[in-house]
C-alpha atoms as a PDB file:
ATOM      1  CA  UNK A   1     180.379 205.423 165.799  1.00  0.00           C
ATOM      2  CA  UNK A   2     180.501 206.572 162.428  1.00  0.00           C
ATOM      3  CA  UNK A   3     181.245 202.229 161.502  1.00  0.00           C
ATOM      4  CA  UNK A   4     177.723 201.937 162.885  1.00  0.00           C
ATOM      5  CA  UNK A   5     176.089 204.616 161.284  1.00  0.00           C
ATOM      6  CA  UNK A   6     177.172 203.553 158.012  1.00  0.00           C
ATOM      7  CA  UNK A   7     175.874 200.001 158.542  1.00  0.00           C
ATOM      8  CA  UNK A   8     172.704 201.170 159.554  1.00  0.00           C
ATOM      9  CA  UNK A   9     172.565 203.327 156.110  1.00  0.00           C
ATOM     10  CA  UNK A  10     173.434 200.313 154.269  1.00  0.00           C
ATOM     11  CA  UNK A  11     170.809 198.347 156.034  1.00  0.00           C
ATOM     12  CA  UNK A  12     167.889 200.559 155.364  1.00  0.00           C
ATOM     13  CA  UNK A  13     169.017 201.080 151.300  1.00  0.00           C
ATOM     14  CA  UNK A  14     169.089 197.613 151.072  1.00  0.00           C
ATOM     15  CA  UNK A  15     165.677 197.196 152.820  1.00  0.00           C
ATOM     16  CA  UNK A  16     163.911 199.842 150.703  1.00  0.00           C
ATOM     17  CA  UNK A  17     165.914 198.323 147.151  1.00  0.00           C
ATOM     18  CA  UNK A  18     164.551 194.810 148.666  1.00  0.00           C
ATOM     19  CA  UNK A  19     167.958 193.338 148.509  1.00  0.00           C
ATOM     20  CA  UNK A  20     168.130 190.707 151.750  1.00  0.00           C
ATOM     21  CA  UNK A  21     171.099 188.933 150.805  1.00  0.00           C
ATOM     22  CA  UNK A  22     173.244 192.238 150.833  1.00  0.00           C
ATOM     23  CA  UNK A  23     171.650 193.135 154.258  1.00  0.00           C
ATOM     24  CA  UNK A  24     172.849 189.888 155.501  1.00  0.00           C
ATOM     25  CA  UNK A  25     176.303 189.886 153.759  1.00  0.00           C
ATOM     26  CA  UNK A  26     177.605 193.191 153.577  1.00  0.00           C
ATOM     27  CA  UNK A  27     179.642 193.266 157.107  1.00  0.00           C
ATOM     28  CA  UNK A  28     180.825 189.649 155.847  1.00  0.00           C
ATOM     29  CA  UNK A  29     182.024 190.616 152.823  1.00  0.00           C
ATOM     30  CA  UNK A  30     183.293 194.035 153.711  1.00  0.00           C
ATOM     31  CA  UNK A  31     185.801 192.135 156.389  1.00  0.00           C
ATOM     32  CA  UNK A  32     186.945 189.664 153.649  1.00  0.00           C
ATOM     33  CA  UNK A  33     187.775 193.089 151.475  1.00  0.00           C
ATOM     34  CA  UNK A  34     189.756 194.655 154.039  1.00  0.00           C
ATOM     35  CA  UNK A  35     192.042 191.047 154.410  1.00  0.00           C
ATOM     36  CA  UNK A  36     192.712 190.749 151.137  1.00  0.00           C
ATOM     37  CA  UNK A  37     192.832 194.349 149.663  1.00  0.00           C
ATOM     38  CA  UNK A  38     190.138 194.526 147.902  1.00  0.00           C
ATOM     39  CA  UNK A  39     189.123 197.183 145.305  1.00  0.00           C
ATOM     40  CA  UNK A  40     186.012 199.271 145.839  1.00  0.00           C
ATOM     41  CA  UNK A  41     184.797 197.819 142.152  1.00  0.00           C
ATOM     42  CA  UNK A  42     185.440 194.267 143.524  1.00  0.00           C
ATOM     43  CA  UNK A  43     183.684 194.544 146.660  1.00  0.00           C
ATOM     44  CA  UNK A  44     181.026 195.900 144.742  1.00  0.00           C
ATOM     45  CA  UNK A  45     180.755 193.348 142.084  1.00  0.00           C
ATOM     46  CA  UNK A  46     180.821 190.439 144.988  1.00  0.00           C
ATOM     47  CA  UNK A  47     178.188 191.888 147.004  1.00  0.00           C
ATOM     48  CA  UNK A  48     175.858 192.173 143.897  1.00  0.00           C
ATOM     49  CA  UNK A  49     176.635 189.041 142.538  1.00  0.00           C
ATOM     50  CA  UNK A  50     175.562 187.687 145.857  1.00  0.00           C
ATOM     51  CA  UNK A  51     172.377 188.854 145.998  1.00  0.00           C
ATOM     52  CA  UNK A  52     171.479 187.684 142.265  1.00  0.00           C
ATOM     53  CA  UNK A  53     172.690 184.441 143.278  1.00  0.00           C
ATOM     54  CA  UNK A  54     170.506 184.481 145.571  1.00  0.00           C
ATOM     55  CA  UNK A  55     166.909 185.812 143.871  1.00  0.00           C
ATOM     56  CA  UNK A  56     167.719 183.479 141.234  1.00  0.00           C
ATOM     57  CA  UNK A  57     167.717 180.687 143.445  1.00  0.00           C
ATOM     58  CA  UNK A  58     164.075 181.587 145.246  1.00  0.00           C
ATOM     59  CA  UNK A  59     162.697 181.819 141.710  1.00  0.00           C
ATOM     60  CA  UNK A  60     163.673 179.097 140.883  1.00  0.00           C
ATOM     61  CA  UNK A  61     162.310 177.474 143.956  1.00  0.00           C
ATOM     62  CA  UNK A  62     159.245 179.548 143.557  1.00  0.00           C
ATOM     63  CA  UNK A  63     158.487 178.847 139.894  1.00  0.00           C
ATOM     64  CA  UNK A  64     159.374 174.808 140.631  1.00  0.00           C
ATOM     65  CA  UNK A  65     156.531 174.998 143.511  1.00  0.00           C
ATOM     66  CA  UNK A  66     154.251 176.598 141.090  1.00  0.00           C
ATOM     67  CA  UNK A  67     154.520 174.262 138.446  1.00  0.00           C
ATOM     68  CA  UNK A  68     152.515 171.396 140.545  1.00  0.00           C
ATOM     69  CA  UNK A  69     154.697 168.320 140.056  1.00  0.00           C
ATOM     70  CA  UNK A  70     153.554 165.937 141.646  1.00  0.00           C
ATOM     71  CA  UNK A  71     157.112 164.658 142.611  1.00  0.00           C
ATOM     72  CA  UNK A  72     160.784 166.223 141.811  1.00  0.00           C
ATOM     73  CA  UNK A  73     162.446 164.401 139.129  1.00  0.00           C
ATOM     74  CA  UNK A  74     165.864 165.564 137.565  1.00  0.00           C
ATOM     75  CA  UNK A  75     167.725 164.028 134.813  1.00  0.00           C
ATOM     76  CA  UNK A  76     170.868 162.925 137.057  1.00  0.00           C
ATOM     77  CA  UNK A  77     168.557 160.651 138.947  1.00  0.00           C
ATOM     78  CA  UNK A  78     167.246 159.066 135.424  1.00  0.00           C
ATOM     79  CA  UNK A  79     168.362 155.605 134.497  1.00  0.00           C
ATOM     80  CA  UNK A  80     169.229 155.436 130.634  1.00  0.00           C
ATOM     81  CA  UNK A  81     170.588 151.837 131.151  1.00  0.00           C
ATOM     82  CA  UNK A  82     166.806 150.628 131.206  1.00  0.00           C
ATOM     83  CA  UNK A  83     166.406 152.550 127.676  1.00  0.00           C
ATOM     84  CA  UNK A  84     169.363 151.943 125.164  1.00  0.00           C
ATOM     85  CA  UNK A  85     167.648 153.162 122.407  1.00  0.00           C
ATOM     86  CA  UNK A  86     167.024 156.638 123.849  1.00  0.00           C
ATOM     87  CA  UNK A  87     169.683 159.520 122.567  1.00  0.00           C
ATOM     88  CA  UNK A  88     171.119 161.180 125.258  1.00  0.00           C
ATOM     89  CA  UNK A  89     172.491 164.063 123.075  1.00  0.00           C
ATOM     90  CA  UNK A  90     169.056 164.487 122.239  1.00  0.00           C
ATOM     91  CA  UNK A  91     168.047 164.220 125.978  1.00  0.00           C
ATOM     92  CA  UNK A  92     171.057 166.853 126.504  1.00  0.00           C
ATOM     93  CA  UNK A  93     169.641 169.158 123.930  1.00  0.00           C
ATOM     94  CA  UNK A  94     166.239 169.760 125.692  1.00  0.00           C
ATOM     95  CA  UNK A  95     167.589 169.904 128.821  1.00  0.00           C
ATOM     96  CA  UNK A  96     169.521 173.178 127.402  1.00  0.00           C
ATOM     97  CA  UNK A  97     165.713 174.800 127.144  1.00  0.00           C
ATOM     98  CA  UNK A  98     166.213 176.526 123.697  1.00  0.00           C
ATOM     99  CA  UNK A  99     164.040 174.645 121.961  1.00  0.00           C
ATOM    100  CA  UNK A 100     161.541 176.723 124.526  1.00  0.00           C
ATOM    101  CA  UNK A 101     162.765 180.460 122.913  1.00  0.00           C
ATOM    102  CA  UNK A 102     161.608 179.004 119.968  1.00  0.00           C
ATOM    103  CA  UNK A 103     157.938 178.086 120.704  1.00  0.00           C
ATOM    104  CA  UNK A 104     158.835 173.991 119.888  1.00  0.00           C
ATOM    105  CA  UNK A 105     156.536 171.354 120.614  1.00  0.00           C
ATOM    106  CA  UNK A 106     158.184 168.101 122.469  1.00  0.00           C
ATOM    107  CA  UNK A 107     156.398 164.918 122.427  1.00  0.00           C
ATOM    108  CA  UNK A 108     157.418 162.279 124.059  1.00  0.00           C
ATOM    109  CA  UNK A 109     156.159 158.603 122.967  1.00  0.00           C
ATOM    110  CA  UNK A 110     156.364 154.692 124.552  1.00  0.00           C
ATOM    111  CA  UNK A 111     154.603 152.292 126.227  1.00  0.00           C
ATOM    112  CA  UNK A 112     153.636 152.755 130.051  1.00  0.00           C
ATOM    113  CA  UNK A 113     156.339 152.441 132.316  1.00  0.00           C
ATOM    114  CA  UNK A 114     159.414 153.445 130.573  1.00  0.00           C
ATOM    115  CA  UNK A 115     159.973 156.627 132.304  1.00  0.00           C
ATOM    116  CA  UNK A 116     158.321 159.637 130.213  1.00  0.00           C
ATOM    117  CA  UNK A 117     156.238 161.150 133.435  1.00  0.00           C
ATOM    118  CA  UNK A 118     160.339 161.752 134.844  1.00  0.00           C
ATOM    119  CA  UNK A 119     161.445 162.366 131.976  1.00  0.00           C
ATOM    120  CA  UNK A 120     158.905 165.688 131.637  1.00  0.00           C
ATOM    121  CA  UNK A 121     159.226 166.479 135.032  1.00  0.00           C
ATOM    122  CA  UNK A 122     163.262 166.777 134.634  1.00  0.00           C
ATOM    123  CA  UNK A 123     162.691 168.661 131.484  1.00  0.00           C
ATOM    124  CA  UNK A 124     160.305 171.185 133.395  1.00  0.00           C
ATOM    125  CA  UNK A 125     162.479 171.351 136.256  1.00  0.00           C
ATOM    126  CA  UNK A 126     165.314 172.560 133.748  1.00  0.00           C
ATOM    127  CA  UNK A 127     163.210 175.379 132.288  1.00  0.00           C
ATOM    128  CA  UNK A 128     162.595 176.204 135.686  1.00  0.00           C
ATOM    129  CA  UNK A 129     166.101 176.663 136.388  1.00  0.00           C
ATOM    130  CA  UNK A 130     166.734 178.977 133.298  1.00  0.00           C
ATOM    131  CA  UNK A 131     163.875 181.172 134.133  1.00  0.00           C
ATOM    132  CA  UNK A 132     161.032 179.839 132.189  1.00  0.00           C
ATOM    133  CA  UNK A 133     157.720 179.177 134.026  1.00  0.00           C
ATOM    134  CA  UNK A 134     155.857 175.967 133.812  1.00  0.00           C
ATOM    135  CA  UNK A 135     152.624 174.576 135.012  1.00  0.00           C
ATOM    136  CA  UNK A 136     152.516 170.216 135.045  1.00  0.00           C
ATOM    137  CA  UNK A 137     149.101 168.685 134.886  1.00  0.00           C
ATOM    138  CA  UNK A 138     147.783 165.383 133.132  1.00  0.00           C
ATOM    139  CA  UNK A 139     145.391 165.283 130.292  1.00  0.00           C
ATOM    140  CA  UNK A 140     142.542 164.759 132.438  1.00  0.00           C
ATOM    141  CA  UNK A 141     143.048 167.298 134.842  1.00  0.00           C
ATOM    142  CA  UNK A 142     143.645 170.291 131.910  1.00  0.00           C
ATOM    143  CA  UNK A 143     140.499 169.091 130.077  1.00  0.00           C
ATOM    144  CA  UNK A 144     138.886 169.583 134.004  1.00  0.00           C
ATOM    145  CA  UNK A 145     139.911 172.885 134.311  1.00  0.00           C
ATOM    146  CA  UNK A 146     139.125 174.488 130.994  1.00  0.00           C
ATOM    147  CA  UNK A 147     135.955 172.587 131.082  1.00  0.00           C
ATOM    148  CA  UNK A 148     134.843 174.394 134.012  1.00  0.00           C
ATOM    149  CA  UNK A 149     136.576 177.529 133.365  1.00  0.00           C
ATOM    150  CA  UNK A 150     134.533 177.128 129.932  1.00  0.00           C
ATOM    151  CA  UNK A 151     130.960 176.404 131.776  1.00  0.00           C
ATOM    152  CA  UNK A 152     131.318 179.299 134.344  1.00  0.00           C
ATOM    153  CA  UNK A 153     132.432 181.592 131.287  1.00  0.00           C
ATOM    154  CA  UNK A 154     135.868 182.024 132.821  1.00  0.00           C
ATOM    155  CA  UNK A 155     137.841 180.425 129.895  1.00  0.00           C
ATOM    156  CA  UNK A 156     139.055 183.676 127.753  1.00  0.00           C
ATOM    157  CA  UNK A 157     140.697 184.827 131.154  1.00  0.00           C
ATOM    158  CA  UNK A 158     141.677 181.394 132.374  1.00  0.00           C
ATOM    159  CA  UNK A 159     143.481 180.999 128.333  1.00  0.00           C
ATOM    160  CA  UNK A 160     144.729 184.760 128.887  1.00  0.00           C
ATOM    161  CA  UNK A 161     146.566 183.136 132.424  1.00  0.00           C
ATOM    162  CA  UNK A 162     148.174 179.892 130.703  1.00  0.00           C
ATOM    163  CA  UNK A 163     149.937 182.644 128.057  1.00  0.00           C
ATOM    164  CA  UNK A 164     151.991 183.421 130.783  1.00  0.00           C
ATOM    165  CA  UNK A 165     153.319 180.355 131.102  1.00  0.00           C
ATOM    166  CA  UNK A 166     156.794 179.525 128.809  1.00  0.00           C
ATOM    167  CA  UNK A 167     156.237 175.578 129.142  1.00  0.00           C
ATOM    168  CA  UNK A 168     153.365 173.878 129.387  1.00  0.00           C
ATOM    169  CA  UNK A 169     153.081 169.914 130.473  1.00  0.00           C
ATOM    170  CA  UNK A 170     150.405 167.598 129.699  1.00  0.00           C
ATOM    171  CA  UNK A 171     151.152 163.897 130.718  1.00  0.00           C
ATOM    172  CA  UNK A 172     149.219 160.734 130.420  1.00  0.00           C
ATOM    173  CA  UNK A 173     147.645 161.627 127.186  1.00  0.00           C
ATOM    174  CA  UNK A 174     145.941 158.610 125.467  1.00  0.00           C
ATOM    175  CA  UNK A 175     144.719 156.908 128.341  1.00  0.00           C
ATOM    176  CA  UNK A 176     141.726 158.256 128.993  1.00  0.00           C
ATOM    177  CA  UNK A 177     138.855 159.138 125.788  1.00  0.00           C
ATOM    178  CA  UNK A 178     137.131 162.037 125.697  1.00  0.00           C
ATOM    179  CA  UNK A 179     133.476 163.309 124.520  1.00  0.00           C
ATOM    180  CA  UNK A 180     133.269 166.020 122.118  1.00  0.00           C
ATOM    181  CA  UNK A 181     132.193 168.915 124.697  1.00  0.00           C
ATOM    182  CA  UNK A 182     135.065 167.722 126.854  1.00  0.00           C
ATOM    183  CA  UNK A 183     137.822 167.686 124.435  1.00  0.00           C
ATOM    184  CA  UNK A 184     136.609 171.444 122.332  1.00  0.00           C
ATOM    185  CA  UNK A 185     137.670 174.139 125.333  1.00  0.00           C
ATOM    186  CA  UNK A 186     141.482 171.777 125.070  1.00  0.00           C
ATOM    187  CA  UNK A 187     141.577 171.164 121.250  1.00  0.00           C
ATOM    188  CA  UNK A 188     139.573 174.374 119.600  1.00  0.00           C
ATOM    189  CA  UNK A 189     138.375 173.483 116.403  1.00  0.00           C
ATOM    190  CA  UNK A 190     138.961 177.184 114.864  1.00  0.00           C
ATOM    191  CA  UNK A 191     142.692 176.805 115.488  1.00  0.00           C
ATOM    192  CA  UNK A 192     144.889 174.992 112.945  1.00  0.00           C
ATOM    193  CA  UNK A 193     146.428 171.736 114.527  1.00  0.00           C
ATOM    194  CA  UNK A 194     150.208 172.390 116.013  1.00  0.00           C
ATOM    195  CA  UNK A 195     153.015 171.366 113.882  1.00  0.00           C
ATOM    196  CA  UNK A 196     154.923 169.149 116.710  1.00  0.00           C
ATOM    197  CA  UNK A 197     158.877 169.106 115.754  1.00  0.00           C
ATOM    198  CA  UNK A 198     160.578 166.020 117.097  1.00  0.00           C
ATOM    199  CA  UNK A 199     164.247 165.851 117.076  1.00  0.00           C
ATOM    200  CA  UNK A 200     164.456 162.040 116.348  1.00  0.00           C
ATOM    201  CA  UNK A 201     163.779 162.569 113.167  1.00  0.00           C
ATOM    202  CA  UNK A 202     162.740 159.047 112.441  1.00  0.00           C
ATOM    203  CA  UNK A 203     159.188 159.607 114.699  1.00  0.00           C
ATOM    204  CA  UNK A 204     157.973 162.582 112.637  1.00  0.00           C
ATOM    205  CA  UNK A 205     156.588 160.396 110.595  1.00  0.00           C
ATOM    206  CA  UNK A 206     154.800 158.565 113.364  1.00  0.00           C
ATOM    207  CA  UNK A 207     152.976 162.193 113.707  1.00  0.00           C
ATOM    208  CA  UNK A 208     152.210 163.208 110.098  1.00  0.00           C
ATOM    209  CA  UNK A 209     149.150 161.032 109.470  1.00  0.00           C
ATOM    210  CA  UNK A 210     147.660 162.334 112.915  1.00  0.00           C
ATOM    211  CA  UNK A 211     147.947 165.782 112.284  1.00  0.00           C
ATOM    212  CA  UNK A 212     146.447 164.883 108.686  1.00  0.00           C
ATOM    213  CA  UNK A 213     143.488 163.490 110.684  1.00  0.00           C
ATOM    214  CA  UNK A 214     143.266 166.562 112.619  1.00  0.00           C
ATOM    215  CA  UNK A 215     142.671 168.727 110.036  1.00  0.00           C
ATOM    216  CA  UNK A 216     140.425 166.915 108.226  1.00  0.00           C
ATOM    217  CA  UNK A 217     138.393 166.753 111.015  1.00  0.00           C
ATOM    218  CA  UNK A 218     138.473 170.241 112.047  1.00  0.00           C
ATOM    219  CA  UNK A 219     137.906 170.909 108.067  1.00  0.00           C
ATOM    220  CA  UNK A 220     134.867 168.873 108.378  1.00  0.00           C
ATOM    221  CA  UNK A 221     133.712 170.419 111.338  1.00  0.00           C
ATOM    222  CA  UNK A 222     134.260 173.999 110.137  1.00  0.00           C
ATOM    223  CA  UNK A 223     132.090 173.402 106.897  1.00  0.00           C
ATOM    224  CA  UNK A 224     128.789 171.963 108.800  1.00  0.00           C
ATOM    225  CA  UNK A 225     127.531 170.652 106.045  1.00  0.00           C
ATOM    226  CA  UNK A 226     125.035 167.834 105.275  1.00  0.00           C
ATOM    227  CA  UNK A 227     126.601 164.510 103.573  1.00  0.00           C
ATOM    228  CA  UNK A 228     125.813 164.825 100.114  1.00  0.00           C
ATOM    229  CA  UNK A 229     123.045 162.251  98.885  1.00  0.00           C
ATOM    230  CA  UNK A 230     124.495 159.392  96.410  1.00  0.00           C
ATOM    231  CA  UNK A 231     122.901 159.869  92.571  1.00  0.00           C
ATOM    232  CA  UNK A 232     120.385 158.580  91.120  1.00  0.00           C
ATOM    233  CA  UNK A 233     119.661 157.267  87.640  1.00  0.00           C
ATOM    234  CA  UNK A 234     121.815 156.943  84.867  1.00  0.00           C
ATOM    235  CA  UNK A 235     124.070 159.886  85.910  1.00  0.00           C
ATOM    236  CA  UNK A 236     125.841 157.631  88.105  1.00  0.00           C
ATOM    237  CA  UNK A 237     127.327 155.798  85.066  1.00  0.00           C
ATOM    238  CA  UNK A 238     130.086 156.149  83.776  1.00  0.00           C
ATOM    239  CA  UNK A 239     129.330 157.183  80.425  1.00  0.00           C
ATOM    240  CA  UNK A 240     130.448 154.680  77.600  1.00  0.00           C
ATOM    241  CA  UNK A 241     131.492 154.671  73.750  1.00  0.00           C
ATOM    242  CA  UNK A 242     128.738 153.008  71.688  1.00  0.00           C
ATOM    243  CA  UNK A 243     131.031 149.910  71.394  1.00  0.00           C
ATOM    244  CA  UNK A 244     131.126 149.727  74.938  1.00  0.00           C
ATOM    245  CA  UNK A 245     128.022 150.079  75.736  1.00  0.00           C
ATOM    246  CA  UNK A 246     125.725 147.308  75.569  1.00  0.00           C
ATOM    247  CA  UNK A 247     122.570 149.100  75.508  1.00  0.00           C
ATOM    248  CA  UNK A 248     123.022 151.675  72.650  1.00  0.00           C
ATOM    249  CA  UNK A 249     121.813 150.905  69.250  1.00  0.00           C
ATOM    250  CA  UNK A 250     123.633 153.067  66.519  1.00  0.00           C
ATOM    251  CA  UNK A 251     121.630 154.160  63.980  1.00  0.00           C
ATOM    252  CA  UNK A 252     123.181 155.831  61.525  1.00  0.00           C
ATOM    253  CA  UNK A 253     121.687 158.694  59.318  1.00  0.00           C
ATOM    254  CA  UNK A 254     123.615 160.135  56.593  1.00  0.00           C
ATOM    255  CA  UNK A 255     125.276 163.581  56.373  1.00  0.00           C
ATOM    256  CA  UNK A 256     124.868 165.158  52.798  1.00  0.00           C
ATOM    257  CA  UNK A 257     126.202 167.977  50.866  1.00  0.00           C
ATOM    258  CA  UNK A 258     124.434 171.264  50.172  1.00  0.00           C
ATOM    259  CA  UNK A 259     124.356 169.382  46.376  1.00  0.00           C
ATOM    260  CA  UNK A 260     122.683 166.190  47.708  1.00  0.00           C
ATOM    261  CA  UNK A 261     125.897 164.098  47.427  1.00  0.00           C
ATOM    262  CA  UNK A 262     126.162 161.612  50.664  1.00  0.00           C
ATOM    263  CA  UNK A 263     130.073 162.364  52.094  1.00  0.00           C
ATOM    264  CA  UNK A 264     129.895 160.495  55.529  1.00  0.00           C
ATOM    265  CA  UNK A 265     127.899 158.619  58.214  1.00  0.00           C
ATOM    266  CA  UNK A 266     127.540 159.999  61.961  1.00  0.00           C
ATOM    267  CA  UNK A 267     126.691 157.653  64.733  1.00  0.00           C
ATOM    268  CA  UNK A 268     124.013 158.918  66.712  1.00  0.00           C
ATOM    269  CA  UNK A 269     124.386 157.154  69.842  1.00  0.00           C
ATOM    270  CA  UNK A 270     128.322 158.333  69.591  1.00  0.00           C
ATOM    271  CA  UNK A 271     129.236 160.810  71.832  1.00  0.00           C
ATOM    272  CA  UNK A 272     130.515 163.248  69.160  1.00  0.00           C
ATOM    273  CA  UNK A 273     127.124 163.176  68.041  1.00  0.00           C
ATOM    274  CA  UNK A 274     125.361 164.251  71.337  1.00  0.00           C
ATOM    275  CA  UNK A 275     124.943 167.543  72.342  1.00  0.00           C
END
């Protein structure tokens, strides 16, 4: 009686402290205590560390359903024979997720078909699995959604919603152009271009002269101003020594002393002797 009073007790605390997996597992792990002589401190310890187990496993399942991939792709399923040229300690590095803690920028570059859609996907589904949410859409469908969050005036809030995502995953950028009203609620021209830090450090400089183009264009755009008109006249010369220059006639006139007595000659069409 008093057995079944006590589960019952243990049934509701772990109902109201929203705990299922020690509701489930508490008899079960209570008889495995009493076989092999368990303290109360290990009991304890294996109960709870069955029920993070477990929440950690819905979110993950939770946060990999709310990222949108369009399929699941994980690294062990990636074929690295196809790409010899590909690091795999590099690979191994970003599949650790630190690079996330750090607010790092991953870009990954190659011709169609070599496997960079699974390659993000298995990278996403990684942060996933150490906590980090992620939302997966292609280049055409973000510049969709902020364009309409940006027409129905939605786009501070829908901006203030993305923040909350850790890792964010744009594929198939490149094939598709866009117009200048699409591309501004994506690419803000008051923000400074991102500084995107490859590990291969022989393709950073595949990136420099693009975010050099960036932000002169953003400069450009920032300044409005008209171009400026090309001079006229003979201020667009360069200006030339009388030697030089074809059209100048020297004429000299002579420099004198307070006395009258003639020291030295002066070009006039010099420039020494222009004002």
């Amino acid at each position: 009686m008093s057995d079944n009073h006590t589960g019952k007790q243990i049934e509701f605390a772990a109902r109201a402290l929203k705990m299922p997996a020690i509701r489930r597992c508490w008899a079960e792990l209570a008889e495995r205590a009493r076989t092999d002589n368990w303290t109360h401190e290990e009991y304890l310890a294996a109960i709870l560390d069955r029920q993070v187990s477990e929440r950690e496993a819905n979110g993950t399942v939770l946060r990999i359903s709310g990222a949108r991939f369009p399929a699941v792709k994980t690294l062990e399923d990636f074929n690295f024979d196809h790409l010899p040229g590909l690091r795999r300690d590099v690979i191994a590095h970003l599949a650790t997720s630190t690079w996330i803690a750090k607010s790092d920028n991953v870009i990954l570059l190659g011709p169609p078909g070599v496997g960079k859609t699974h390659l993000a996907i298995a990278l996403g589904i990684k942060a996933a699995h150490n906590a980090y949410p992620v939302l997966f859409d292609t280049a055409t469908g973000w510049a969709t959604r902020l364009t309409e969050a940006h027409t129905t005036g939605r786009l501070v809030s829908e901006l203030k919603r993305l923040r909350r995502y850790r890792l964010i995953i744009i594929d198939e950028i490149g094939y598709l152009p866009f117009d200048s009203d699409t591309a501004q609620p994506v690419l803000p021209t008051h923000r400074q271009p991102l500084r995107t830090r490859l590990d291969p450090d022989h393709l950073e400089h595949a990136i420099r002269p693009l975010g050099r183009s960036l932000r002169r264009r953003c400069r450009c755009r920032r300044t409005h101003r008209p171009p400026r008109p090309p001079r006229r006249g003979h201020h667009h010369r360069r200006r030339l020594l009388p030697h030089q220059d074809p059209t100048t006639t020297r004429q000299r006139r002579p420099v004198t002393t307070p006395k009258g007595g003639q020291i030295s000659t002066v070009d006039k069409g010099s420039v020494f002797g222009r004002r």
